[in-house]
Tab-separated table of C-alpha atoms in Angstrom:
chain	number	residue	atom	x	y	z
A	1	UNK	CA	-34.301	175.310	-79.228
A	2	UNK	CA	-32.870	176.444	-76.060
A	3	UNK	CA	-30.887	174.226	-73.877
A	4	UNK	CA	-32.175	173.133	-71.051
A	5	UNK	CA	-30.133	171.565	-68.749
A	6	UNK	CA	-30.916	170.677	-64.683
A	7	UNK	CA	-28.611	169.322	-62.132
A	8	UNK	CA	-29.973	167.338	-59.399
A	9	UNK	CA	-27.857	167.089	-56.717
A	10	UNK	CA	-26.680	167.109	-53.178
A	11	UNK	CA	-24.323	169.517	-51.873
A	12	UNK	CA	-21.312	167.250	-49.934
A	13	UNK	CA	-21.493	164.919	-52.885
A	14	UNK	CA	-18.290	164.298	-54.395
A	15	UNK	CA	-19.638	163.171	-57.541
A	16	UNK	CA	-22.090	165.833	-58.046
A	17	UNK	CA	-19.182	168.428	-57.676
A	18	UNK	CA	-17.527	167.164	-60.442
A	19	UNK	CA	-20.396	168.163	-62.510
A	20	UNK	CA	-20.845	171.326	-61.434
A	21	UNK	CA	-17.111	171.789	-61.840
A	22	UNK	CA	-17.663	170.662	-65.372
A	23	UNK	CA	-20.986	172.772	-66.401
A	24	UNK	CA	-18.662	175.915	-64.841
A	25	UNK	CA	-15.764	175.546	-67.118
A	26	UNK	CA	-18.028	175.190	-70.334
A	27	UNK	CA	-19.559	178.163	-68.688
A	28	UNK	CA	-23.260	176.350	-69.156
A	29	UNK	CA	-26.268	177.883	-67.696
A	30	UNK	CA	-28.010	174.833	-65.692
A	31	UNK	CA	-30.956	175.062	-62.732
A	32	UNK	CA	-29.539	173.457	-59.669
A	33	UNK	CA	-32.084	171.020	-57.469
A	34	UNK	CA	-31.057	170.233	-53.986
A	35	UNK	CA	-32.397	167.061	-53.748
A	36	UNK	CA	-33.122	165.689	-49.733
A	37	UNK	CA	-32.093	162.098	-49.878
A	38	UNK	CA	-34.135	161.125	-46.705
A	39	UNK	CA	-37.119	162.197	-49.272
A	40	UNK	CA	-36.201	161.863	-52.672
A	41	UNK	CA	-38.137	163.581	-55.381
A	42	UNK	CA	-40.563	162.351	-58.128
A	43	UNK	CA	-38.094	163.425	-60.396
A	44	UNK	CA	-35.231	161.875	-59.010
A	45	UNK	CA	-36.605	158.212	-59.337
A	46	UNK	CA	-38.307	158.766	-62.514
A	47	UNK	CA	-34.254	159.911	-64.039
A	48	UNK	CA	-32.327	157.316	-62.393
A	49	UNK	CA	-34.999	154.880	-61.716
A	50	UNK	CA	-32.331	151.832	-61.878
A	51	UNK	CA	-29.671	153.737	-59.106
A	52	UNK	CA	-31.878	156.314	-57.558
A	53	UNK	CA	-28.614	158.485	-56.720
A	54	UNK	CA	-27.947	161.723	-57.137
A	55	UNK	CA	-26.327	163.326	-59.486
A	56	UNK	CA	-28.972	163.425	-62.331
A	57	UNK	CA	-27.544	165.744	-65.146
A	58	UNK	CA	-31.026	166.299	-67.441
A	59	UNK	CA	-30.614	167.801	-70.698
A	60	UNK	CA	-32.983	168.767	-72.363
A	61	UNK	CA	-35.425	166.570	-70.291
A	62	UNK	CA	-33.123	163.272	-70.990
A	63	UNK	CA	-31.255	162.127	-67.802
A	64	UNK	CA	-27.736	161.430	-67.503
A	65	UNK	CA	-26.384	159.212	-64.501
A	66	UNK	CA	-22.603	158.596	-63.227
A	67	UNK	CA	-20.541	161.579	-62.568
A	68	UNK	CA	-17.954	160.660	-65.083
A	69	UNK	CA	-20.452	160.136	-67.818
A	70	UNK	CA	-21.587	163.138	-67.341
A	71	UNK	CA	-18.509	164.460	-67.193
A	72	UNK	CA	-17.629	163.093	-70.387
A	73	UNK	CA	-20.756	164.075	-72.155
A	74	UNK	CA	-20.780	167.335	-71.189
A	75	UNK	CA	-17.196	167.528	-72.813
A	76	UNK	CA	-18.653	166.108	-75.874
A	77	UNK	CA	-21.538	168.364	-76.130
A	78	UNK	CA	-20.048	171.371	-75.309
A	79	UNK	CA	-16.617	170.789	-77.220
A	80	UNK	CA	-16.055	174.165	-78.474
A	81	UNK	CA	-14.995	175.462	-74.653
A	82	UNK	CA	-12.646	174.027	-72.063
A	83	UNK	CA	-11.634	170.712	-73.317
A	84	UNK	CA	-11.311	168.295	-70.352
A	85	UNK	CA	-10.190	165.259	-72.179
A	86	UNK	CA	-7.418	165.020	-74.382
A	87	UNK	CA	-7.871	163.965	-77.620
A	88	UNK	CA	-5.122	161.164	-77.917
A	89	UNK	CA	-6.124	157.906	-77.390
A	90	UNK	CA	-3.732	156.578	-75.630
A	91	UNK	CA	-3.892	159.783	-73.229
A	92	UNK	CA	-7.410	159.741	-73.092
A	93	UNK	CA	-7.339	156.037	-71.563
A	94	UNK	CA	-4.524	157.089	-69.155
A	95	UNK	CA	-6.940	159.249	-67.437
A	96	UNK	CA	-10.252	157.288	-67.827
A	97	UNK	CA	-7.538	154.667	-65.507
A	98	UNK	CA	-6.901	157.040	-63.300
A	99	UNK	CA	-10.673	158.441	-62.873
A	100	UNK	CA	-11.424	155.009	-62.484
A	101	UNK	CA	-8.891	154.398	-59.802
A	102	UNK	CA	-9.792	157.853	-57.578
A	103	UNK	CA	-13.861	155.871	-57.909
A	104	UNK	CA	-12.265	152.324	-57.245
A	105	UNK	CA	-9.351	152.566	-54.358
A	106	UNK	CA	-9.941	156.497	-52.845
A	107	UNK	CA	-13.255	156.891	-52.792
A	108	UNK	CA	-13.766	153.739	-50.885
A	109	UNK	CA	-10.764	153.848	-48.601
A	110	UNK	CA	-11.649	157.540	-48.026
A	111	UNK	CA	-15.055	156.456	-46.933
A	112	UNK	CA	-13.738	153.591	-44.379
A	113	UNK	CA	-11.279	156.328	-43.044
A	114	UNK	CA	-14.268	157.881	-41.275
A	115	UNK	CA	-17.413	155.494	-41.065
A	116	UNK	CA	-14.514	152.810	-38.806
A	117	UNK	CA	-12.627	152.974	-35.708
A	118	UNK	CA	-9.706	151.372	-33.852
A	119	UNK	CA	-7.906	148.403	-36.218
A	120	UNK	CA	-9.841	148.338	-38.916
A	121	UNK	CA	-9.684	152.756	-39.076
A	122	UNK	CA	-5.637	152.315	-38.929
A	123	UNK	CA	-5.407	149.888	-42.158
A	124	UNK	CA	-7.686	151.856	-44.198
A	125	UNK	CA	-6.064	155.318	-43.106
A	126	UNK	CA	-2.878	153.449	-43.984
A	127	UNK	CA	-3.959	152.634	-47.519
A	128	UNK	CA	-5.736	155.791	-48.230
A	129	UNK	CA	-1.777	157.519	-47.300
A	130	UNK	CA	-0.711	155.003	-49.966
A	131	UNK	CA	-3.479	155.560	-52.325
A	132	UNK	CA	-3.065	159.379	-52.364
A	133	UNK	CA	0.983	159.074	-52.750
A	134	UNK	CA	0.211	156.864	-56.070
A	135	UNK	CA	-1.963	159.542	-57.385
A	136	UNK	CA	0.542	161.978	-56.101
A	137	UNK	CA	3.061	160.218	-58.447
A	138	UNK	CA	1.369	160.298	-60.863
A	139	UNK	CA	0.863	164.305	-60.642
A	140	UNK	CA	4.704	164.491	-60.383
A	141	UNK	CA	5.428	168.066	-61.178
A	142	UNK	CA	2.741	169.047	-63.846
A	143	UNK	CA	0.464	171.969	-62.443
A	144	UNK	CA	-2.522	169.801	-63.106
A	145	UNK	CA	-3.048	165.986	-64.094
A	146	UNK	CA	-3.883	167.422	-67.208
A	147	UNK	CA	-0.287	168.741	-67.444
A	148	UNK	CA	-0.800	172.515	-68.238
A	149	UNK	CA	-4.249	172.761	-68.273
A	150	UNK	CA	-7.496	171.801	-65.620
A	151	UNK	CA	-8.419	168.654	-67.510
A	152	UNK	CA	-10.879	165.343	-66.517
A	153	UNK	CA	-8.543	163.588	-63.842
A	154	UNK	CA	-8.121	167.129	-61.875
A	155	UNK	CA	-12.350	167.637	-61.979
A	156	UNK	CA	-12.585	163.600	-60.687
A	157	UNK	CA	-10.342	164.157	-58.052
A	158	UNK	CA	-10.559	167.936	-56.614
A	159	UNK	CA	-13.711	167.524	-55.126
A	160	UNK	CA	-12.244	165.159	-52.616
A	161	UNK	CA	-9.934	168.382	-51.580
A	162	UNK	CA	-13.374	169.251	-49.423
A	163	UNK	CA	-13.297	166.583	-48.077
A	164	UNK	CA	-10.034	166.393	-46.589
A	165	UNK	CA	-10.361	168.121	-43.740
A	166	UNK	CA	-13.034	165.601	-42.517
A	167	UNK	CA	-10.695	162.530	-43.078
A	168	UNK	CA	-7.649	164.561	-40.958
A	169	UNK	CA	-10.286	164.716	-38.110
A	170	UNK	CA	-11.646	161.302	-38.142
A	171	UNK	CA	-8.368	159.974	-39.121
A	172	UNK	CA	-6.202	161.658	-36.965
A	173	UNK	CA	-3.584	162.992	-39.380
A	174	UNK	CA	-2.423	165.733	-42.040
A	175	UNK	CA	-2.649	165.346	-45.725
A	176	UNK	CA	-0.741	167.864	-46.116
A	177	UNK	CA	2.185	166.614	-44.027
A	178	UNK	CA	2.143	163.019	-46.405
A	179	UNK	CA	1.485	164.716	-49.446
A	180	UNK	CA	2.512	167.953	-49.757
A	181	UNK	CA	2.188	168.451	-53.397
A	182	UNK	CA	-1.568	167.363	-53.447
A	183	UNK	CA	-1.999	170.021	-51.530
A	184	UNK	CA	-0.821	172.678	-53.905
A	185	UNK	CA	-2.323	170.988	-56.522
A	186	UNK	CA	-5.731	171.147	-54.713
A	187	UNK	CA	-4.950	175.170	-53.858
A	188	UNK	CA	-3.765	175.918	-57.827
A	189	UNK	CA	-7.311	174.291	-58.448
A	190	UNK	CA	-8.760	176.253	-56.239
A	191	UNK	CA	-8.180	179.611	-57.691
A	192	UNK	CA	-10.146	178.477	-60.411
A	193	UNK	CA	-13.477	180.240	-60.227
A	194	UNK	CA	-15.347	176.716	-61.691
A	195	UNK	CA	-13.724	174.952	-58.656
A	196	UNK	CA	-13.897	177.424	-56.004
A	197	UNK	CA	-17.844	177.764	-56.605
A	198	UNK	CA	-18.174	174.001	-57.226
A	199	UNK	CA	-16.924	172.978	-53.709
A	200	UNK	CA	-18.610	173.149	-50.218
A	201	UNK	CA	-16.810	175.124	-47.566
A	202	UNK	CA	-14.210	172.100	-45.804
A	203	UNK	CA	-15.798	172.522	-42.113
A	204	UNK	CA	-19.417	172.303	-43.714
A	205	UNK	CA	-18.108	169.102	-44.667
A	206	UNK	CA	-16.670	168.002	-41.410
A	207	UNK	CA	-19.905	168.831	-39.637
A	208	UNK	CA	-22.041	166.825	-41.964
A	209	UNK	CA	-19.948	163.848	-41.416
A	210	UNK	CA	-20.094	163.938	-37.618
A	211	UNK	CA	-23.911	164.056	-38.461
A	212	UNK	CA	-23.353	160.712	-40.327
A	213	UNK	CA	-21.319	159.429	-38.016
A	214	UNK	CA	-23.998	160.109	-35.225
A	215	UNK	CA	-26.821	158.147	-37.641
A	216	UNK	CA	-24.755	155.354	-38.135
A	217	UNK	CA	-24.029	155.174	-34.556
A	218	UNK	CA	-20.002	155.098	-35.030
A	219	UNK	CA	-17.957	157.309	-32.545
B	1	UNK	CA	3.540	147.757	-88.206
B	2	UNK	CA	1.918	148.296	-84.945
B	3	UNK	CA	2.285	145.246	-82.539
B	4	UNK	CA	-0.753	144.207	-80.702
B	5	UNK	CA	-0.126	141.973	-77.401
B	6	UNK	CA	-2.936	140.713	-74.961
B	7	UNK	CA	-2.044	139.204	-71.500
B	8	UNK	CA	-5.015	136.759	-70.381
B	9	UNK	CA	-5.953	134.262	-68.579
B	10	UNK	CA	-8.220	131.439	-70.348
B	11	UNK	CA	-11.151	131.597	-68.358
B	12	UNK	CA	-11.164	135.525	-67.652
B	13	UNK	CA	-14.506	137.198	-69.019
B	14	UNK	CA	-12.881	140.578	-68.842
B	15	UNK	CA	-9.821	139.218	-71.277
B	16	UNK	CA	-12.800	137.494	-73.308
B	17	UNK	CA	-14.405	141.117	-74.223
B	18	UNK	CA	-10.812	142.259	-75.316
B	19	UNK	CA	-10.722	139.327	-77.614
B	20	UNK	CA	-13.828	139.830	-78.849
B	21	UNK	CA	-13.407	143.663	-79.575
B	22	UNK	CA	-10.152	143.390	-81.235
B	23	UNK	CA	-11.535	140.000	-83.911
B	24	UNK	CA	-14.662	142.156	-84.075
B	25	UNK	CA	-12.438	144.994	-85.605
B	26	UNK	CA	-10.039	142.316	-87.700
B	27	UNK	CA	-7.277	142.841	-85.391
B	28	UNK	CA	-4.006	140.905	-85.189
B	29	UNK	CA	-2.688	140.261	-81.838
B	30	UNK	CA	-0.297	137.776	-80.129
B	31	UNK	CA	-2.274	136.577	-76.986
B	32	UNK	CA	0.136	135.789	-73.773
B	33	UNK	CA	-1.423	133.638	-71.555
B	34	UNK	CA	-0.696	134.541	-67.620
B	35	UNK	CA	-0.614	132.051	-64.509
B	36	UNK	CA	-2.307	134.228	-61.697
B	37	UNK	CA	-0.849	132.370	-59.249
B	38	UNK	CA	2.450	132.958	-61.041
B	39	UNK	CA	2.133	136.248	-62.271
B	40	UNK	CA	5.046	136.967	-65.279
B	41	UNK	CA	7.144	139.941	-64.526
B	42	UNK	CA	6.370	141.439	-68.103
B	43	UNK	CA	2.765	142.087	-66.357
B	44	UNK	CA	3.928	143.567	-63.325
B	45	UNK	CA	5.670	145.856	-65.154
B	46	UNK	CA	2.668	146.724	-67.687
B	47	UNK	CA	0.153	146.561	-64.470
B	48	UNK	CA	1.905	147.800	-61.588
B	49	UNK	CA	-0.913	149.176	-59.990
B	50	UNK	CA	-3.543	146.099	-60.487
B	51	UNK	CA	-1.559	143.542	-61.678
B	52	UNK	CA	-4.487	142.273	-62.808
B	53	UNK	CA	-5.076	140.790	-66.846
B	54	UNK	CA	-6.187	142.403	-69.158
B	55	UNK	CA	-3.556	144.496	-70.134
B	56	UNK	CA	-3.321	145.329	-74.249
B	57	UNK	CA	-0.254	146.750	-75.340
B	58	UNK	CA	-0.271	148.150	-78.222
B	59	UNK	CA	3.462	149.649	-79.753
B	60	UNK	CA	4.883	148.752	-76.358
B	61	UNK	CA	2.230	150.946	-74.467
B	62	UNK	CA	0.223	149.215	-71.772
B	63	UNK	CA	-3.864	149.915	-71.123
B	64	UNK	CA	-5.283	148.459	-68.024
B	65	UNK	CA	-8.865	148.010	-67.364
B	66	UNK	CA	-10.943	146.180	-69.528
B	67	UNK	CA	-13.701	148.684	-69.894
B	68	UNK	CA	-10.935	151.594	-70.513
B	69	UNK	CA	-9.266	148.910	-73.250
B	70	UNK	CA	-12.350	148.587	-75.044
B	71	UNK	CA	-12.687	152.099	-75.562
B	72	UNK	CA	-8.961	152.401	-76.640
B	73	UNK	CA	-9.720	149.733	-79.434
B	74	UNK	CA	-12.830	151.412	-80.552
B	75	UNK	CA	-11.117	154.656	-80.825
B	76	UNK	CA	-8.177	153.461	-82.716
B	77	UNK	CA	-9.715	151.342	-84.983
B	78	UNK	CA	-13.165	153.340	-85.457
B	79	UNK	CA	-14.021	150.235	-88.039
B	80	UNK	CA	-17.687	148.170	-86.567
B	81	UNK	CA	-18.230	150.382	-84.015
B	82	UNK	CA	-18.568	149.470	-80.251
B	83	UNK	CA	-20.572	152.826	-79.063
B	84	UNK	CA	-23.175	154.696	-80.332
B	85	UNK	CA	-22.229	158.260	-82.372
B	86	UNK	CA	-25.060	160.130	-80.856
B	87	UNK	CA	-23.439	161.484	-77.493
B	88	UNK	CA	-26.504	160.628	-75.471
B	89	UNK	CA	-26.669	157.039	-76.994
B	90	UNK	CA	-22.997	156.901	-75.810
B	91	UNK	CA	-23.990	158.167	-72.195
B	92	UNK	CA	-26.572	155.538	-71.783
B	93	UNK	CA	-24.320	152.989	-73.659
B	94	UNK	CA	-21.752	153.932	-70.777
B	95	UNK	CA	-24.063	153.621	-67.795
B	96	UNK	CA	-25.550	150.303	-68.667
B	97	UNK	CA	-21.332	149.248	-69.458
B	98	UNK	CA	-20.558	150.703	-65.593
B	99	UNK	CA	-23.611	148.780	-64.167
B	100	UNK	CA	-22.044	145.418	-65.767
B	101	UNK	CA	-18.835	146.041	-64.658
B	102	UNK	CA	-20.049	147.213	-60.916
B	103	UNK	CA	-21.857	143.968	-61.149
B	104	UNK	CA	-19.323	141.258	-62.062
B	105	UNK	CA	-18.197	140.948	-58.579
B	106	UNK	CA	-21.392	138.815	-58.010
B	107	UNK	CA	-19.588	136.017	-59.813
B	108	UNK	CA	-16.449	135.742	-56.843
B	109	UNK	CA	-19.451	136.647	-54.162
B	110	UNK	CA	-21.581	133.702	-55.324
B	111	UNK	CA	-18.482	131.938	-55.948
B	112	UNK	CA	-16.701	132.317	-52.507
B	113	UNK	CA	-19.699	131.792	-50.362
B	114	UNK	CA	-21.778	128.942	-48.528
B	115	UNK	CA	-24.752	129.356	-46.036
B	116	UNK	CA	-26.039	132.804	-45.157
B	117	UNK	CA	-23.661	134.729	-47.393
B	118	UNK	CA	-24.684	132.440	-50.223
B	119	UNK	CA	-28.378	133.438	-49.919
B	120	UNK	CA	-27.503	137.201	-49.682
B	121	UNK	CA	-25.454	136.812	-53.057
B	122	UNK	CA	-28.407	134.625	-54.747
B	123	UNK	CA	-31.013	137.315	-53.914
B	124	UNK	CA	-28.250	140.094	-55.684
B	125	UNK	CA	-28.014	138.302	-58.337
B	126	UNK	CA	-31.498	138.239	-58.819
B	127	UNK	CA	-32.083	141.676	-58.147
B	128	UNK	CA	-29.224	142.552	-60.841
B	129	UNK	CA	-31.295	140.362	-63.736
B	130	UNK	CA	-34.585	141.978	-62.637
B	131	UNK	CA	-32.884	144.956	-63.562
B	132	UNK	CA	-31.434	143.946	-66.693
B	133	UNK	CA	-34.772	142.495	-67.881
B	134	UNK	CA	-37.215	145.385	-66.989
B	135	UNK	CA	-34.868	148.367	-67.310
B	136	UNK	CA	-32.061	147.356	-69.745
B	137	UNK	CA	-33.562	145.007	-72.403
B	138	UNK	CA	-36.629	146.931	-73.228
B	139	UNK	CA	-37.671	147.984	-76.929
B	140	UNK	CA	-37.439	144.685	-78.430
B	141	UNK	CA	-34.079	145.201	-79.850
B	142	UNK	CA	-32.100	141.827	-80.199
B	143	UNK	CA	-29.008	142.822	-78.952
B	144	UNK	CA	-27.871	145.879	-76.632
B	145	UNK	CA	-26.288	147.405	-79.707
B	146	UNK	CA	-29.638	146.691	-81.667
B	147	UNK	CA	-29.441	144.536	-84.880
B	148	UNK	CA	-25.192	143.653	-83.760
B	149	UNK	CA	-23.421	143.325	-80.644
B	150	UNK	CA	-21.713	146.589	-79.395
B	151	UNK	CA	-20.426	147.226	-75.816
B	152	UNK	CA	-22.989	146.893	-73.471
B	153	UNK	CA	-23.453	143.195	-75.045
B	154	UNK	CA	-19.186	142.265	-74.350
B	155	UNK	CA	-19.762	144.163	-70.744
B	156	UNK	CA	-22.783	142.118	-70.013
B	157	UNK	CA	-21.543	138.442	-71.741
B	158	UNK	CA	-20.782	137.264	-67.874
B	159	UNK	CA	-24.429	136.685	-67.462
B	160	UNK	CA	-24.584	135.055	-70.849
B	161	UNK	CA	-21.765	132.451	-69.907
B	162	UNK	CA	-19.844	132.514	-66.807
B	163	UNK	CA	-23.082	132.500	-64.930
B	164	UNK	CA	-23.727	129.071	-65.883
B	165	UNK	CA	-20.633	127.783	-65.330
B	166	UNK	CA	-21.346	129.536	-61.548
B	167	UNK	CA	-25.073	127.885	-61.298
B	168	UNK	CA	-22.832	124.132	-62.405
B	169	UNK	CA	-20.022	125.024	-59.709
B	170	UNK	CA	-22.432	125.785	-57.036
B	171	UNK	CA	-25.229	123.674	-57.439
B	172	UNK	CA	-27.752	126.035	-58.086
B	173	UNK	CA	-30.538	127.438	-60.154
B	174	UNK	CA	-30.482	131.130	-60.187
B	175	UNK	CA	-31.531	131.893	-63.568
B	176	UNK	CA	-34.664	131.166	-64.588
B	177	UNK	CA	-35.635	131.435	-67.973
B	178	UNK	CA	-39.023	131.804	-68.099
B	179	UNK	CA	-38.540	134.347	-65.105
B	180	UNK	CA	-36.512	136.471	-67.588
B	181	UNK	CA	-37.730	136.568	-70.861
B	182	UNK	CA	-35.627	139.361	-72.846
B	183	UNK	CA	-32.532	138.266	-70.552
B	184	UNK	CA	-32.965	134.622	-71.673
B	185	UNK	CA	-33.547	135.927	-75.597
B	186	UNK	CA	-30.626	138.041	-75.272
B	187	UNK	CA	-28.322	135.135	-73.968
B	188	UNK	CA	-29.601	132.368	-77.154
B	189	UNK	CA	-28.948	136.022	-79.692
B	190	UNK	CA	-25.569	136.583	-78.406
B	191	UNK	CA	-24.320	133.069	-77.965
B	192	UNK	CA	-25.426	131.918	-81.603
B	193	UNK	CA	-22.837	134.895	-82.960
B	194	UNK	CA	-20.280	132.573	-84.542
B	195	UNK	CA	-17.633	135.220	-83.716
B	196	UNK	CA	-18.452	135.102	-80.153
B	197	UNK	CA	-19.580	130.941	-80.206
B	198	UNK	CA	-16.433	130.214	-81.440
B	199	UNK	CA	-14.335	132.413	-78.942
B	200	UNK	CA	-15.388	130.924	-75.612
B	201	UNK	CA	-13.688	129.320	-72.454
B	202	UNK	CA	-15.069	125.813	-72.349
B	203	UNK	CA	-17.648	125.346	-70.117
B	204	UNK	CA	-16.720	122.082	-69.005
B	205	UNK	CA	-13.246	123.103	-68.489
B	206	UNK	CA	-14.048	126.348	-66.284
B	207	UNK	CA	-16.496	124.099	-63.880
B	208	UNK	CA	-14.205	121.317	-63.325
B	209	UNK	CA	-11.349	123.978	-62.580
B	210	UNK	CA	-13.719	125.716	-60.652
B	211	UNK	CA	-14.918	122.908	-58.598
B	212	UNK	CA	-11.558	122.208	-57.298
B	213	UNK	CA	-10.606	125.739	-56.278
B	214	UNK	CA	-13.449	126.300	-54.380
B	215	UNK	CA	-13.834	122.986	-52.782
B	216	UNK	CA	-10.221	124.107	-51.154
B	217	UNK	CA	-10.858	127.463	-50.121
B	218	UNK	CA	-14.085	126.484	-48.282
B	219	UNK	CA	-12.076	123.619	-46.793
B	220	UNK	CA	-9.799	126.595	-45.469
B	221	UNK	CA	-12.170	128.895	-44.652
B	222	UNK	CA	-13.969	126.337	-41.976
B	223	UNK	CA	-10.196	125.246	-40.421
């Protein structure tokens, strides 16, 4: 039977760009659907009926939800290509920690960084400057978090290189000047072909955010 | 031989599915018990980042994260299984395991609030067992895992006993049986598993501990 396998998605979504990261390394033919989540479609709430959230990985007509999962599964199913976890135990839970930090601590301190202003803006641009130094520690001088290969905690976490640019503005600040070897990290990722197709362009980014920011009525 | 060591806490429900996993696989472990007010140095080392409990350590090598320990143990010791084979079974095993474990904040929410904020928190909790009864429970299976316990039931055993010890500390009804069925089912099914009957905080114990905490934070939170 041929595979069929259909991404919905949206294109700033950090999530969903791990999966596409993913499908491109295992070099998996998949339809992309941009779904509008002002107007979500039929098929969206009948595969993630519980979340409604984007992305939906669909596989052969049977949803997947959570970008990790996904992730994961498509590492499973596709095992013969690109391995993206490792198979020690021990190393495999190091990184499902760490993925489950970048979702935990980043994402959410990444998302205060722009949606607040004046005090509250300044602790959470604080702790996201901590948070990324931890994770930069933890890089220490391997090319990748996978050490010499692209591996799970390098797909969780590069799609958040788009985003950068975006938290510099609204935060006021370089990434680059705190964490300088995130930053070649994120450009060693980015001559990957999987990753470089995977990821919006960084001032896309910035302009959809000042489109949030507009909705939600912060300045 | 391997050394197994569990840092806990005797009324944490996230140290209670490491306990669970590791008897369920006929494990050997010493158990530490932590003060979290007093937090033991040995943990701070194994947890920097969290310094939370549970932490397993297993040869001298710490795992953090309950969910992430629980896959550890089932990976190691492949013996009873705690996932599904099938990779897709596994992928919806996992989601229903991340909705539990995005979900167990409800228990400090309920916990920490009074007024307003307490009505907000009723109406998620009830909005979480909705869920759980018309998505999660369906197909008439007794258990998550089907005919035994498997992941999704440990990620989901908050609702099965802490909650109750929540309704006692708070003063209120939120779950309903006859409101949910295949929840309610599910709770009498797990609960009668000797393994998991006989490896529970006591209820009395937790509520009267409880009690007492809260009854001094909202003291400090209207000075």
């Amino acid at each position: 039977m041929a595979e069929e396998v259909v991404l919905l998605d949206f294109w700033p979504s950090l999530f969903g760009m791990r999966s596409r990261i993913a499908l491109a390394e295992k070099g998996i033919k998949y339809e992309y659907k941009e779904e509008d989540l002002r107007n979500k479609s039929a098929l969206l709430l009948q595969m993630n009926p519980v979340h409604k959230k984007i992305p939906v990985l669909i596989h052969n007509g049977k949803p997947v939800c959570e970008s990790l999962i996904q992730v994961q599964y498509i590492d499973e199913v596709w095992h013969d290509k690109a391995p993206l976890l490792p198979s020690d135990p021990y190393q495999k839970a190091t990184v499902r920690f760490w993925a489950d930090y970048i979702d935990k601590k980043i994402y959410d301190l990444g998302s205060r960084v722009w949606k607040t202003k004046g005090e509250e803006q300044a602790t959470a641009k604080k702790e996201f400057i901590e948070s990324l130094k931890l994770i930069e520690k933890e890089l220490g001088d391997k090319p990748y978090f996978g050490g010499e290969s692209f591996g799970y905690v390098d797909v969780a976490f590069i799609p958040f290189y788009s985003w950068f640019y975006a938290y510099e503005k609204c935060g006021n600040f370089s990434i680059e000047a705190e964490c300088p070897k995130l930053i070649a990290w994120a450009k060693r990722c980015m001559q990957k072909e999987s990753v470089a197709k995977s990821l919006p362009d960084q001032q896309k980014v910035y302009d959809f955010i000042l489109q949030m920011k507009k909705h939600f009525g912060i300045e | 031989m391997a050394v197994v060591e569990l840092f806990g806490t005797w009324f944490s429900p996230y140290a209670y599915r490491v306990i669970w996993a590791l008897k369920l696989k006929g494990i050997s472990y010493e158990y530490i018990e932590e003060d979290i007010r007093n937090k033991s140095p040995l943990l701070l080392q194994y947890n920097p980042i969290h310094k939370k409990v549970p932490v397993l350590v297993h040869d001298g090598k710490p795992i953090c994260e309950s969910t992430v320990i629980l896959q550890y143990i089932d990976e190691i010791w492949p013996q009873n299984p705690l996932l599904p084979a099938d990779p897709y079974d596994r992928a919806v095993a996992l989601f229903w395991i991340k909705f539990a474990d995005d979900k167990v904040y409800l228990m400090s929410k309920l916990y920490q609030a009074d007024g307003e904020e307490q009505r907000a928190a009723v109406k998620e909790w009830l909005e979480m067992l909705e869920v759980m009864e018309e998505n999660a429970l369906i197909g008439g299976k007794k258990f998550f895992g089907g005919d035994e316990i498997n992941m999704v039931d440990i990620a989901f055993s908050f609702v099965a006993h802490w909650l109750g010890v929540l309704e006692d500390v708070v003063g209120l009804e939120i779950f309903e049986p006859h409101k949910f069925p295949r929840v309610s089912s599910w709770i009498q099914n797990f609960k009668s598993i000797p393994l998991i009957k006989e490896n529970l905080p006591d209820a009395d114990k937790m509520s009267a501990f409880s009690k007492h905490g809260r009854e001094m934070m909202l003291a400090s939170k209207s000075n």
